Amino acid sequence: MTIQMQPHTRDRPDYRDSGLEFPADFLIGAATAAYQIEGAVSADGRGPSIWDTFSSTPGKITGGDTGEVAVDHYNRLEADLDLMAELGIEAYRFSIAWPRIQPTGTGPANAAGIGFYSRLVDGLIDRGIRPIATLYHWDLPQALEDAGGWTNRETAYRFAEYTRIVAEALGDRVRMWTTLNEPWCSAFLGYGSGAHAPGRTDGAAALAAMHHLNLAHGLAVPVIREIVPGAEVSATLNFHVVRPADDTSADAVRRIDALANRSFTQPMLLGGYPQDLIDDTKSISDWSFVQPGDTAIIHQPLDFLGVNYYSTTLVRAWDGVAPRERADGHKDMGGSSWPGGDGVEFPLQEGPYTSMGWNIAPDGLEDLLLSLSREHPGLPLMVTENGAAFDDEPEGARVHDQQRVDYLRRHFTAAHRALQQGVDLRGYLVWSLFDNFEWGYGYSKRFGIVHVDYVTQERTVKDSGLWIARLIDEHVIPR
Ligand code: IFM
């Protein structure tokens, strides 16, 4: 996949539209992930995950934060469900913590863990909210990491077993499933740059992890289909909309597009790995992790593709050997997230930026949706994450987060433009429902449409939350 850019980016509209109507069946909602919100890390038999270990390791997370308490969602489930209902959320994408279901990543189901997600699903359905379950959002049971984690092929088979347990428990009520959230982050930040758990810095390990995550996806999809009649199955990928800094940068675009996007889209959606990716990384790995039959397992028909989009990625040819890390606020923990990205640098992009240092570029979302729909005709798309962190603070009982409202307006406009051009876009889930544990940045970055006071755990709906509620109510981008 190559994301094709419109030639005259600067002449495009500012995307600050209103009054645009979304179809009645277009799902608008919000997303979260287990480790980022649940807390209660030792409750009811939950085992440790790689994020418990990583976050309790000094120096890994800003402020030494951990997910131990997070926003205490595990203990505040009913009130949080009521809040979702108040906002009128049509769909809620949550993830299931594997170590709550299988504390050591293997063996029988932990009934208490299943019970929590069962109550969550029932609570959503009772309130008319569509559940969308993500099976893996980065919290691998630590015991599996101790056996090699995603560099170990066996982890993919353990994932299929875990999938079976969850599908059997929730499949009578959950129709929409996502296997993996952003496997690029799991592989390349977890085992390449070391910015994410488990914090390894080894390019060959990152490539092996990439393949075993793809394999895990391919093994899990038929399990869900076997158990859940009429299931709608997807994977969620964090696409990098890669743009050239100048006219010498075409090869840099190709390399990063291969590592970031085609490393997952090609095996999952088309079959096999891109030859240029194999060639670019051959000095790092011999790719012996791909065994006969693997590519057929991974290439499963999907019912929709989850698209996570936040900003664009600018690249330029560079005469150094090792890839230069990005200059836009991504953490550098010693390793590279781009094994094989030789000769590429990541210049600072034009602002404005969010508080993550990510550039705001709604045209990137429009380009991405158009490009995916061109390259994978017949595959419905859903924006499974889009949103922004800003340093907003409550003023009395209000949080006036105008920058986030503006960000969302512009990205919903981009999605609407894609719909108008014929993209089969089924929905849009805002990241995130709550302020939460933003991985390496701890609680220092707030993405929520609902503010959380981390001392009192008080929830305050931000102006962006009120704006989303109006959008959902009218299915029209508010003035
Ligand atoms: O918070 C993350 C989420 O877990 C995965 N997608 C990107 C978000 C913002 O960084």
CSV table of C-alpha atoms and ligand atoms in Angstrom, one decimal:
chain,number,residue,atom,x,y,z
A,1,MET,CA,0.0,0.0,0.0
A,2,THR,CA,1.3,3.4,-0.8
A,3,ILE,CA,-0.7,6.3,0.5
A,4,GLN,CA,-1.1,8.6,-2.4
A,5,MET,CA,-1.1,12.3,-1.6
A,6,GLN,CA,-3.1,15.0,-3.3
A,7,PRO,CA,-0.7,17.1,-5.2
A,8,HIS,CA,-1.6,20.5,-3.7
A,9,THR,CA,-2.0,19.9,0.0
A,10,ARG,CA,-1.7,23.6,0.8
A,11,ASP,CA,-4.6,24.5,-1.5
A,12,ARG,CA,-7.0,22.2,0.3
A,13,PRO,CA,-9.7,23.4,2.6
A,14,ASP,CA,-9.1,24.0,6.3
A,15,TYR,CA,-11.6,21.2,7.2
A,16,ARG,CA,-13.4,23.4,9.7
A,17,ASP,CA,-16.8,22.5,8.5
A,18,SER,CA,-20.2,22.2,10.2
A,19,GLY,CA,-23.6,21.1,9.2
A,20,LEU,CA,-22.3,18.0,7.4
A,21,GLU,CA,-24.6,15.0,8.0
A,22,PHE,CA,-23.5,11.4,8.6
A,23,PRO,CA,-25.7,8.5,7.6
A,24,ALA,CA,-28.0,7.2,10.3
A,25,ASP,CA,-26.2,3.9,10.5
A,26,PHE,CA,-22.7,5.5,10.8
A,27,LEU,CA,-21.5,4.5,14.3
A,28,ILE,CA,-20.1,7.3,16.4
A,29,GLY,CA,-18.5,6.4,19.7
A,30,ALA,CA,-15.3,6.3,21.7
A,31,ALA,CA,-12.5,3.9,22.5
A,32,THR,CA,-10.3,2.9,25.4
A,33,ALA,CA,-7.8,0.2,26.3
A,34,ALA,CA,-7.7,-2.0,29.4
A,35,TYR,CA,-4.3,-1.1,30.9
A,36,GLN,CA,-4.9,2.6,30.2
A,37,ILE,CA,-8.1,2.8,32.3
A,38,GLU,CA,-8.8,-0.2,34.4
A,39,GLY,CA,-6.3,-0.1,37.3
A,40,ALA,CA,-7.0,-2.9,39.8
A,41,VAL,CA,-4.0,-4.7,38.5
A,42,SER,CA,-4.0,-7.4,41.2
A,43,ALA,CA,-7.8,-7.7,41.6
A,44,ASP,CA,-9.7,-11.0,41.1
A,45,GLY,CA,-6.7,-13.1,40.1
A,46,ARG,CA,-5.3,-10.9,37.3
A,47,GLY,CA,-1.7,-11.8,36.5
A,48,PRO,CA,1.1,-9.4,35.8
A,49,SER,CA,1.5,-8.1,32.2
A,50,ILE,CA,4.5,-6.7,30.4
A,51,TRP,CA,3.2,-3.2,31.1
A,52,ASP,CA,3.1,-3.8,34.9
A,53,THR,CA,6.8,-4.8,34.7
A,54,PHE,CA,7.8,-2.1,32.3
A,55,SER,CA,6.1,0.7,34.1
A,56,SER,CA,7.5,-0.3,37.4
A,57,THR,CA,11.0,-0.2,36.0
A,58,PRO,CA,12.7,3.2,36.9
A,59,GLY,CA,13.2,5.5,34.0
A,60,LYS,CA,10.7,4.0,31.6
A,61,ILE,CA,7.6,6.2,32.2
A,62,THR,CA,7.3,9.9,32.7
A,63,GLY,CA,6.9,10.7,36.3
A,64,GLY,CA,7.3,7.0,37.3
A,65,ASP,CA,3.6,6.5,36.6
A,66,THR,CA,2.0,3.1,36.3
A,67,GLY,CA,-1.4,1.7,35.4
A,68,GLU,CA,-1.9,0.4,39.0
A,69,VAL,CA,-4.8,2.7,39.6
A,70,ALA,CA,-5.3,4.4,36.2
A,71,VAL,CA,-8.8,5.8,36.2
A,72,ASP,CA,-10.1,3.0,38.4
A,73,HIS,CA,-12.6,1.9,35.7
A,74,TYR,CA,-12.6,-1.6,37.1
A,75,ASN,CA,-14.2,-0.4,40.3
A,76,ARG,CA,-16.3,2.3,38.7
A,77,LEU,CA,-17.8,0.3,35.9
A,78,GLU,CA,-21.5,1.1,36.4
A,79,ALA,CA,-20.9,4.9,36.8
A,80,ASP,CA,-18.7,4.9,33.7
A,81,LEU,CA,-21.4,3.1,31.7
A,82,ASP,CA,-23.9,5.7,32.8
A,83,LEU,CA,-21.6,8.4,31.7
A,84,MET,CA,-21.3,6.8,28.2
A,85,ALA,CA,-25.1,6.6,28.1
A,86,GLU,CA,-25.4,10.3,29.0
A,87,LEU,CA,-23.0,11.2,26.2
A,88,GLY,CA,-25.2,9.1,23.8
A,89,ILE,CA,-22.2,7.0,22.7
A,90,GLU,CA,-23.4,4.6,20.0
A,91,ALA,CA,-20.4,2.2,20.1
A,92,TYR,CA,-17.7,1.6,22.6
A,93,ARG,CA,-14.4,0.0,21.7
A,94,PHE,CA,-12.7,-1.6,24.7
A,95,SER,CA,-9.9,-4.1,25.1
A,96,ILE,CA,-9.8,-7.2,27.1
A,97,ALA,CA,-6.8,-7.7,29.4
A,98,TRP,CA,-5.4,-11.1,28.5
A,99,PRO,CA,-3.9,-11.5,32.1
A,100,ARG,CA,-7.3,-11.1,33.6
A,101,ILE,CA,-8.5,-14.0,31.5
A,102,GLN,CA,-5.4,-16.2,31.7
A,103,PRO,CA,-3.2,-14.8,34.5
A,104,THR,CA,-0.1,-16.6,33.1
A,105,GLY,CA,-1.2,-16.6,29.4
A,106,THR,CA,-2.1,-20.3,29.3
A,107,GLY,CA,-4.5,-22.6,31.0
A,108,PRO,CA,-8.1,-22.3,32.0
A,109,ALA,CA,-10.2,-19.1,32.1
A,110,ASN,CA,-10.2,-17.0,35.3
A,111,ALA,CA,-13.9,-16.7,36.0
A,112,ALA,CA,-13.6,-13.4,37.7
A,113,GLY,CA,-11.8,-11.9,34.8
A,114,ILE,CA,-14.5,-13.1,32.4
A,115,GLY,CA,-17.1,-11.8,34.8
A,116,PHE,CA,-15.8,-8.3,34.6
A,117,TYR,CA,-16.0,-8.1,30.8
A,118,SER,CA,-19.4,-9.9,30.8
A,119,ARG,CA,-20.8,-7.2,33.1
A,120,LEU,CA,-19.2,-4.6,30.8
A,121,VAL,CA,-20.8,-6.1,27.7
A,122,ASP,CA,-24.2,-6.5,29.4
A,123,GLY,CA,-24.0,-2.9,30.7
A,124,LEU,CA,-23.3,-1.6,27.2
A,125,ILE,CA,-26.2,-3.6,25.6
A,126,ASP,CA,-28.6,-2.5,28.4
A,127,ARG,CA,-27.8,1.1,27.5
A,128,GLY,CA,-28.1,0.5,23.7
A,129,ILE,CA,-24.3,0.9,23.1
A,130,ARG,CA,-22.7,-1.4,20.6
A,131,PRO,CA,-19.7,-3.3,22.1
A,132,ILE,CA,-16.6,-3.6,20.0
A,133,ALA,CA,-14.0,-5.9,21.6
A,134,THR,CA,-10.3,-5.7,21.0
A,135,LEU,CA,-8.6,-8.9,22.0
A,136,TYR,CA,-5.1,-7.5,22.4
A,137,HIS,CA,-4.1,-3.9,23.2
A,138,TRP,CA,-0.5,-4.5,24.3
A,139,ASP,CA,-0.8,-6.1,27.8
A,140,LEU,CA,0.8,-9.5,27.2
A,141,PRO,CA,0.9,-11.7,30.2
A,142,GLN,CA,4.4,-11.4,31.7
A,143,ALA,CA,4.8,-15.2,31.9
A,144,LEU,CA,4.6,-15.3,28.1
A,145,GLU,CA,7.2,-12.6,27.7
A,146,ASP,CA,9.4,-14.6,30.0
A,147,ALA,CA,9.2,-17.4,27.4
A,148,GLY,CA,10.2,-15.0,24.6
A,149,GLY,CA,7.1,-12.9,24.2
A,150,TRP,CA,6.2,-12.1,20.6
A,151,THR,CA,9.6,-13.2,19.4
A,152,ASN,CA,8.4,-16.8,20.3
A,153,ARG,CA,6.2,-18.3,17.7
A,154,GLU,CA,4.3,-20.2,20.4
A,155,THR,CA,2.8,-16.9,21.7
A,156,ALA,CA,0.7,-16.8,18.5
A,157,TYR,CA,-0.8,-20.2,19.4
A,158,ARG,CA,-1.4,-19.1,23.0
A,159,PHE,CA,-3.2,-16.0,21.6
A,160,ALA,CA,-5.5,-18.3,19.5
A,161,GLU,CA,-6.4,-20.3,22.7
A,162,TYR,CA,-7.1,-17.1,24.6
A,163,THR,CA,-9.3,-15.9,21.7
A,164,ARG,CA,-11.3,-19.1,22.0
A,165,ILE,CA,-11.9,-18.6,25.7
A,166,VAL,CA,-13.1,-15.0,25.2
A,167,ALA,CA,-15.2,-15.7,22.1
A,168,GLU,CA,-16.9,-18.5,24.0
A,169,ALA,CA,-17.6,-16.3,26.9
A,170,LEU,CA,-18.8,-13.1,25.1
A,171,GLY,CA,-19.6,-14.2,21.6
A,172,ASP,CA,-23.3,-14.6,22.3
A,173,ARG,CA,-23.4,-10.8,22.8
A,174,VAL,CA,-20.4,-9.2,21.0
A,175,ARG,CA,-20.6,-9.2,17.3
A,176,MET,CA,-17.8,-6.8,16.4
A,177,TRP,CA,-14.2,-8.0,17.1
A,178,THR,CA,-10.7,-6.7,16.6
A,179,THR,CA,-7.9,-9.1,17.0
A,180,LEU,CA,-4.9,-6.8,17.5
A,181,ASN,CA,-4.6,-3.1,18.2
A,182,GLU,CA,-1.7,-1.4,16.4
A,183,PRO,CA,0.7,-4.4,16.1
A,184,TRP,CA,3.3,-2.1,14.6
A,185,CYS,CA,3.6,-0.6,18.1
A,186,SER,CA,3.8,-4.0,19.8
A,187,ALA,CA,6.6,-5.1,17.5
A,188,PHE,CA,8.6,-2.1,16.7
A,189,LEU,CA,8.2,0.0,19.8
A,190,GLY,CA,8.1,-3.0,22.1
A,191,TYR,CA,11.1,-4.9,20.6
A,192,GLY,CA,12.8,-2.3,18.4
A,193,SER,CA,13.0,1.1,19.9
A,194,GLY,CA,12.3,-0.1,23.5
A,195,ALA,CA,9.9,2.8,24.1
A,196,HIS,CA,7.1,0.3,24.9
A,197,ALA,CA,7.0,-2.9,27.0
A,198,PRO,CA,8.8,-5.2,27.1
A,199,GLY,CA,11.4,-2.6,26.2
A,200,ARG,CA,13.8,-4.6,24.1
A,201,THR,CA,16.0,-2.9,21.5
A,202,ASP,CA,16.8,-5.5,18.9
A,203,GLY,CA,15.8,-5.0,15.2
A,204,ALA,CA,15.8,-8.8,14.5
A,205,ALA,CA,13.5,-9.4,17.5
A,206,ALA,CA,11.1,-6.6,16.3
A,207,LEU,CA,10.8,-8.3,12.8
A,208,ALA,CA,10.1,-11.7,14.4
A,209,ALA,CA,7.5,-10.1,16.7
A,210,MET,CA,5.9,-8.5,13.7
A,211,HIS,CA,5.5,-11.9,12.0
A,212,HIS,CA,4.2,-13.6,15.1
A,213,LEU,CA,1.7,-10.9,15.7
A,214,ASN,CA,0.5,-11.3,12.1
A,215,LEU,CA,0.4,-15.1,12.7
A,216,ALA,CA,-1.6,-14.6,15.9
A,217,HIS,CA,-4.1,-12.5,14.0
A,218,GLY,CA,-4.4,-15.2,11.3
A,219,LEU,CA,-4.9,-18.0,13.8
A,220,ALA,CA,-7.5,-16.0,15.8
A,221,VAL,CA,-9.8,-14.9,13.0
A,222,PRO,CA,-11.2,-18.4,12.1
A,223,VAL,CA,-11.6,-19.1,15.8
A,224,ILE,CA,-13.9,-16.1,16.2
A,225,ARG,CA,-15.8,-17.1,13.1
A,226,GLU,CA,-16.2,-20.7,14.3
A,227,ILE,CA,-17.7,-19.6,17.7
A,228,VAL,CA,-19.5,-16.4,16.8
A,229,PRO,CA,-22.0,-16.7,14.0
A,230,GLY,CA,-22.3,-13.5,12.0
A,231,ALA,CA,-19.2,-12.0,13.7
A,232,GLU,CA,-17.7,-8.9,12.1
A,233,VAL,CA,-13.9,-9.4,12.4
A,234,SER,CA,-11.2,-6.9,12.0
A,235,ALA,CA,-7.7,-5.8,12.9
A,236,THR,CA,-6.8,-2.3,13.9
A,237,LEU,CA,-3.7,-0.8,12.4
A,238,ASN,CA,-2.0,2.6,13.1
A,239,PHE,CA,-1.3,3.8,9.6
A,240,HIS,CA,1.6,6.1,8.9
A,241,VAL,CA,0.7,8.6,6.3
A,242,VAL,CA,4.2,9.0,4.9
A,243,ARG,CA,5.1,12.1,3.0
A,244,PRO,CA,8.3,13.0,1.2
A,245,ALA,CA,10.1,16.1,2.4
A,246,ASP,CA,11.5,16.8,-1.2
A,247,ASP,CA,11.8,15.2,-4.6
A,248,THR,CA,14.8,13.0,-3.5
A,249,SER,CA,12.8,11.3,-0.8
A,250,ALA,CA,10.7,8.7,-2.8
A,251,ASP,CA,12.9,5.8,-1.6
A,252,ALA,CA,12.6,7.0,2.0
A,253,VAL,CA,8.8,7.0,1.6
A,254,ARG,CA,8.9,3.5,0.2
A,255,ARG,CA,11.1,2.1,3.0
A,256,ILE,CA,9.0,3.6,5.8
A,257,ASP,CA,5.7,2.7,4.2
A,258,ALA,CA,6.9,-0.9,3.9
A,259,LEU,CA,8.0,-1.1,7.6
A,260,ALA,CA,5.1,0.8,9.0
A,261,ASN,CA,2.1,-0.1,6.8
A,262,ARG,CA,2.7,-2.9,4.3
A,263,SER,CA,4.3,-5.1,6.9
A,264,PHE,CA,0.8,-5.7,8.2
A,265,THR,CA,-1.6,-4.8,5.3
A,266,GLN,CA,0.1,-7.0,2.8
A,267,PRO,CA,0.2,-10.2,4.8
A,268,MET,CA,-3.3,-9.7,6.3
A,269,LEU,CA,-5.1,-8.3,3.3
A,270,LEU,CA,-3.2,-9.4,0.2
A,271,GLY,CA,-1.1,-12.4,1.2
A,272,GLY,CA,2.7,-12.6,1.8
A,273,TYR,CA,5.3,-10.0,2.7
A,274,PRO,CA,6.4,-7.2,0.5
A,275,GLN,CA,9.7,-8.2,-1.3
A,276,ASP,CA,11.2,-4.8,-0.7
A,277,LEU,CA,10.6,-5.1,3.1
A,278,ILE,CA,12.4,-8.4,3.0
A,279,ASP,CA,15.3,-6.9,0.9
A,280,ASP,CA,15.6,-3.8,3.1
A,281,THR,CA,15.9,-5.9,6.3
A,282,LYS,CA,18.0,-8.8,5.1
A,283,SER,CA,21.2,-7.6,6.9
A,284,ILE,CA,19.2,-7.7,10.1
A,285,SER,CA,17.2,-10.9,9.8
A,286,ASP,CA,17.1,-13.9,7.5
A,287,TRP,CA,13.3,-14.1,7.9
A,288,SER,CA,13.5,-17.7,8.9
A,289,PHE,CA,10.7,-17.0,11.3
A,290,VAL,CA,8.3,-17.3,8.4
A,291,GLN,CA,7.4,-21.0,8.1
A,292,PRO,CA,5.7,-22.8,5.2
A,293,GLY,CA,2.0,-22.2,5.4
A,294,ASP,CA,2.2,-19.1,7.5
A,295,THR,CA,1.3,-16.6,4.8
A,296,ALA,CA,-1.9,-18.5,4.0
A,297,ILE,CA,-2.8,-18.6,7.7
A,298,ILE,CA,-2.4,-14.8,8.0
A,299,HIS,CA,-4.4,-13.9,4.9
A,300,GLN,CA,-7.9,-14.2,6.3
A,301,PRO,CA,-11.0,-12.4,4.9
A,302,LEU,CA,-11.9,-9.5,7.1
A,303,ASP,CA,-15.3,-7.8,7.6
A,304,PHE,CA,-13.8,-4.4,8.2
A,305,LEU,CA,-10.5,-2.7,8.8
A,306,GLY,CA,-9.8,-0.6,11.9
A,307,VAL,CA,-8.0,2.6,11.0
A,308,ASN,CA,-6.1,4.6,13.7
A,309,TYR,CA,-4.9,8.0,12.6
A,310,TYR,CA,-3.4,10.9,14.5
A,311,SER,CA,-0.9,12.7,12.3
A,312,THR,CA,1.4,12.4,9.3
A,313,THR,CA,5.0,11.3,9.0
A,314,LEU,CA,7.5,13.3,7.0
A,315,VAL,CA,10.6,11.6,5.6
A,316,ARG,CA,13.8,12.6,3.8
A,317,ALA,CA,16.7,10.8,2.3
A,318,TRP,CA,19.7,10.9,4.6
A,319,ASP,CA,23.3,9.9,4.0
A,320,GLY,CA,23.8,8.2,7.3
A,321,VAL,CA,23.5,4.5,7.8
A,322,ALA,CA,21.2,4.0,10.8
A,323,PRO,CA,17.8,5.5,10.5
A,324,ARG,CA,17.4,8.8,12.4
A,325,GLU,CA,14.6,8.9,14.9
A,326,ARG,CA,11.7,11.2,14.5
A,327,ALA,CA,12.0,14.7,15.8
A,328,ASP,CA,8.4,15.0,16.8
A,329,GLY,CA,8.1,14.0,20.4
A,330,HIS,CA,8.3,10.2,20.1
A,331,LYS,CA,10.5,8.8,22.9
A,332,ASP,CA,13.9,7.5,22.1
A,333,MET,CA,14.9,4.7,24.4
A,334,GLY,CA,18.1,3.6,22.7
A,335,GLY,CA,16.9,1.3,19.9
A,336,SER,CA,15.3,2.0,16.6
A,337,SER,CA,11.7,1.5,15.6
A,338,TRP,CA,12.8,1.3,12.0
A,339,PRO,CA,15.1,-1.7,11.5
A,340,GLY,CA,16.1,-1.5,7.8
A,341,GLY,CA,15.1,2.2,7.6
A,342,ASP,CA,18.6,3.0,6.6
A,343,GLY,CA,19.1,6.3,4.8
A,344,VAL,CA,15.9,7.9,6.2
A,345,GLU,CA,15.5,10.8,8.5
A,346,PHE,CA,12.3,12.3,10.0
A,347,PRO,CA,12.4,16.1,9.8
A,348,LEU,CA,10.2,18.2,12.0
A,349,GLN,CA,6.8,18.7,10.4
A,350,GLU,CA,5.0,22.0,10.1
A,351,GLY,CA,2.6,22.7,13.0
A,352,PRO,CA,0.3,23.2,14.7
A,353,TYR,CA,1.0,20.4,17.1
A,354,THR,CA,-0.9,18.6,19.8
A,355,SER,CA,0.8,18.3,23.2
A,356,MET,CA,2.3,15.0,22.0
A,357,GLY,CA,4.3,17.1,19.5
A,358,TRP,CA,2.3,15.4,16.7
A,359,ASN,CA,1.4,17.7,13.8
A,360,ILE,CA,-2.3,18.3,13.1
A,361,ALA,CA,-3.1,17.2,9.5
A,362,PRO,CA,-6.8,16.3,8.8
A,363,ASP,CA,-6.0,16.0,5.1
A,364,GLY,CA,-3.8,13.0,6.1
A,365,LEU,CA,-7.0,11.2,7.3
A,366,GLU,CA,-8.8,11.9,4.0
A,367,ASP,CA,-5.8,10.7,2.0
A,368,LEU,CA,-5.5,7.6,4.1
A,369,LEU,CA,-9.2,6.6,3.8
A,370,LEU,CA,-9.2,7.2,0.0
A,371,SER,CA,-6.0,5.3,-0.5
A,372,LEU,CA,-7.2,2.3,1.6
A,373,SER,CA,-10.5,2.2,-0.2
A,374,ARG,CA,-8.8,2.3,-3.6
A,375,GLU,CA,-6.3,-0.4,-2.7
A,376,HIS,CA,-8.7,-2.7,-0.9
A,377,PRO,CA,-12.0,-2.3,-2.7
A,378,GLY,CA,-14.9,-4.0,-0.9
A,379,LEU,CA,-13.3,-3.8,2.5
A,380,PRO,CA,-15.3,-1.6,4.8
A,381,LEU,CA,-13.3,0.8,7.0
A,382,MET,CA,-13.9,2.2,10.5
A,383,VAL,CA,-11.9,4.9,12.2
A,384,THR,CA,-11.2,3.0,15.4
A,385,GLU,CA,-9.1,5.8,17.0
A,386,ASN,CA,-8.6,9.5,16.3
A,387,GLY,CA,-8.2,12.2,18.9
A,388,ALA,CA,-5.7,14.6,20.4
A,389,ALA,CA,-3.8,15.3,23.7
A,390,PHE,CA,-3.9,18.9,24.9
A,391,ASP,CA,-3.0,20.3,28.3
A,392,ASP,CA,-6.5,21.2,29.3
A,393,GLU,CA,-7.5,22.0,32.8
A,394,PRO,CA,-11.0,22.3,34.5
A,395,GLU,CA,-12.4,25.7,35.2
A,396,GLY,CA,-15.0,25.0,37.8
A,397,ALA,CA,-17.3,22.4,36.4
A,398,ARG,CA,-16.2,22.9,32.8
A,399,VAL,CA,-13.2,22.0,30.7
A,400,HIS,CA,-13.0,24.4,27.8
A,401,ASP,CA,-10.9,22.3,25.4
A,402,GLN,CA,-11.5,24.3,22.3
A,403,GLN,CA,-8.3,22.9,20.6
A,404,ARG,CA,-9.7,19.4,20.9
A,405,VAL,CA,-13.1,20.5,19.5
A,406,ASP,CA,-11.3,22.1,16.6
A,407,TYR,CA,-9.2,18.9,16.0
A,408,LEU,CA,-12.2,16.7,16.1
A,409,ARG,CA,-14.2,19.0,13.8
A,410,ARG,CA,-11.5,19.0,11.3
A,411,HIS,CA,-11.0,15.2,11.3
A,412,PHE,CA,-14.8,14.5,11.2
A,413,THR,CA,-14.9,16.8,8.2
A,414,ALA,CA,-12.1,14.8,6.6
A,415,ALA,CA,-14.0,11.6,7.2
A,416,HIS,CA,-17.1,13.1,5.7
A,417,ARG,CA,-15.2,14.2,2.7
A,418,ALA,CA,-14.0,10.6,2.3
A,419,LEU,CA,-17.6,9.3,2.6
A,420,GLN,CA,-18.7,11.8,-0.1
A,421,GLN,CA,-16.0,10.4,-2.4
A,422,GLY,CA,-17.4,6.9,-2.0
A,423,VAL,CA,-15.3,5.4,0.8
A,424,ASP,CA,-17.2,2.7,2.6
A,425,LEU,CA,-16.6,4.1,6.1
A,426,ARG,CA,-18.8,2.6,8.7
A,427,GLY,CA,-18.0,4.6,11.8
A,428,TYR,CA,-15.7,6.8,13.9
A,429,LEU,CA,-14.5,6.2,17.4
A,430,VAL,CA,-12.8,9.0,19.3
A,431,TRP,CA,-9.7,8.4,21.3
A,432,SER,CA,-10.3,8.5,24.1
A,433,LEU,CA,-13.4,8.4,26.3
A,434,PHE,CA,-11.3,9.3,29.3
A,435,ASP,CA,-8.0,10.9,30.1
A,436,ASN,CA,-5.8,7.9,30.9
A,437,PHE,CA,-2.4,6.3,31.2
A,438,GLU,CA,-0.7,7.3,28.0
A,439,TRP,CA,2.0,4.6,28.0
A,440,GLY,CA,5.5,6.0,28.2
A,441,TYR,CA,4.1,9.4,28.9
A,442,GLY,CA,2.1,8.2,32.0
A,443,TYR,CA,-0.6,10.6,33.0
A,444,SER,CA,1.1,13.7,31.6
A,445,LYS,CA,-0.9,13.6,28.3
A,446,ARG,CA,-4.6,13.9,28.3
A,447,PHE,CA,-6.5,12.5,25.3
A,448,GLY,CA,-10.0,12.3,26.9
A,449,ILE,CA,-13.3,13.9,26.0
A,450,VAL,CA,-13.9,13.3,29.7
A,451,HIS,CA,-11.5,14.8,32.1
A,452,VAL,CA,-10.3,12.7,35.1
A,453,ASP,CA,-8.9,14.2,38.3
A,454,TYR,CA,-6.3,11.6,39.2
A,455,VAL,CA,-6.5,12.4,42.9
A,456,THR,CA,-10.3,12.2,43.4
A,457,GLN,CA,-11.1,10.2,40.2
A,458,GLU,CA,-13.8,12.7,39.5
A,459,ARG,CA,-15.0,12.7,35.9
A,460,THR,CA,-15.9,16.0,34.1
A,461,VAL,CA,-17.2,16.0,30.6
A,462,LYS,CA,-15.1,18.4,28.6
A,463,ASP,CA,-16.5,20.7,26.0
A,464,SER,CA,-15.3,18.2,23.4
A,465,GLY,CA,-17.5,15.6,25.1
A,466,LEU,CA,-20.5,17.9,24.9
A,467,TRP,CA,-19.6,18.5,21.2
A,468,ILE,CA,-19.4,14.8,20.5
A,469,ALA,CA,-22.7,14.3,22.3
A,470,ARG,CA,-24.4,16.8,20.0
A,471,LEU,CA,-22.8,15.3,16.9
A,472,ILE,CA,-24.1,11.9,17.9
A,473,ASP,CA,-27.6,13.2,18.7
A,474,GLU,CA,-28.0,15.1,15.4
A,475,HIS,CA,-25.6,13.0,13.3
A,476,VAL,CA,-24.5,16.4,12.0
A,477,ILE,CA,-21.2,18.2,12.7
A,478,PRO,CA,-22.2,20.9,15.1
A,479,ARG,CA,-21.7,24.6,14.4
B,1,IFM,O1,-3.1,5.9,23.7
B,1,IFM,C1,-2.8,5.4,22.5
B,1,IFM,C2,-3.6,4.1,22.2
B,1,IFM,O2,-3.4,3.1,23.2
B,1,IFM,C3,-3.2,3.5,20.9
B,1,IFM,N1,-3.3,4.4,19.9
B,1,IFM,C4,-2.7,5.7,20.1
B,1,IFM,C5,-3.1,6.3,21.4
B,1,IFM,C6,-2.5,7.7,21.6
B,1,IFM,O3,-1.1,7.6,21.6
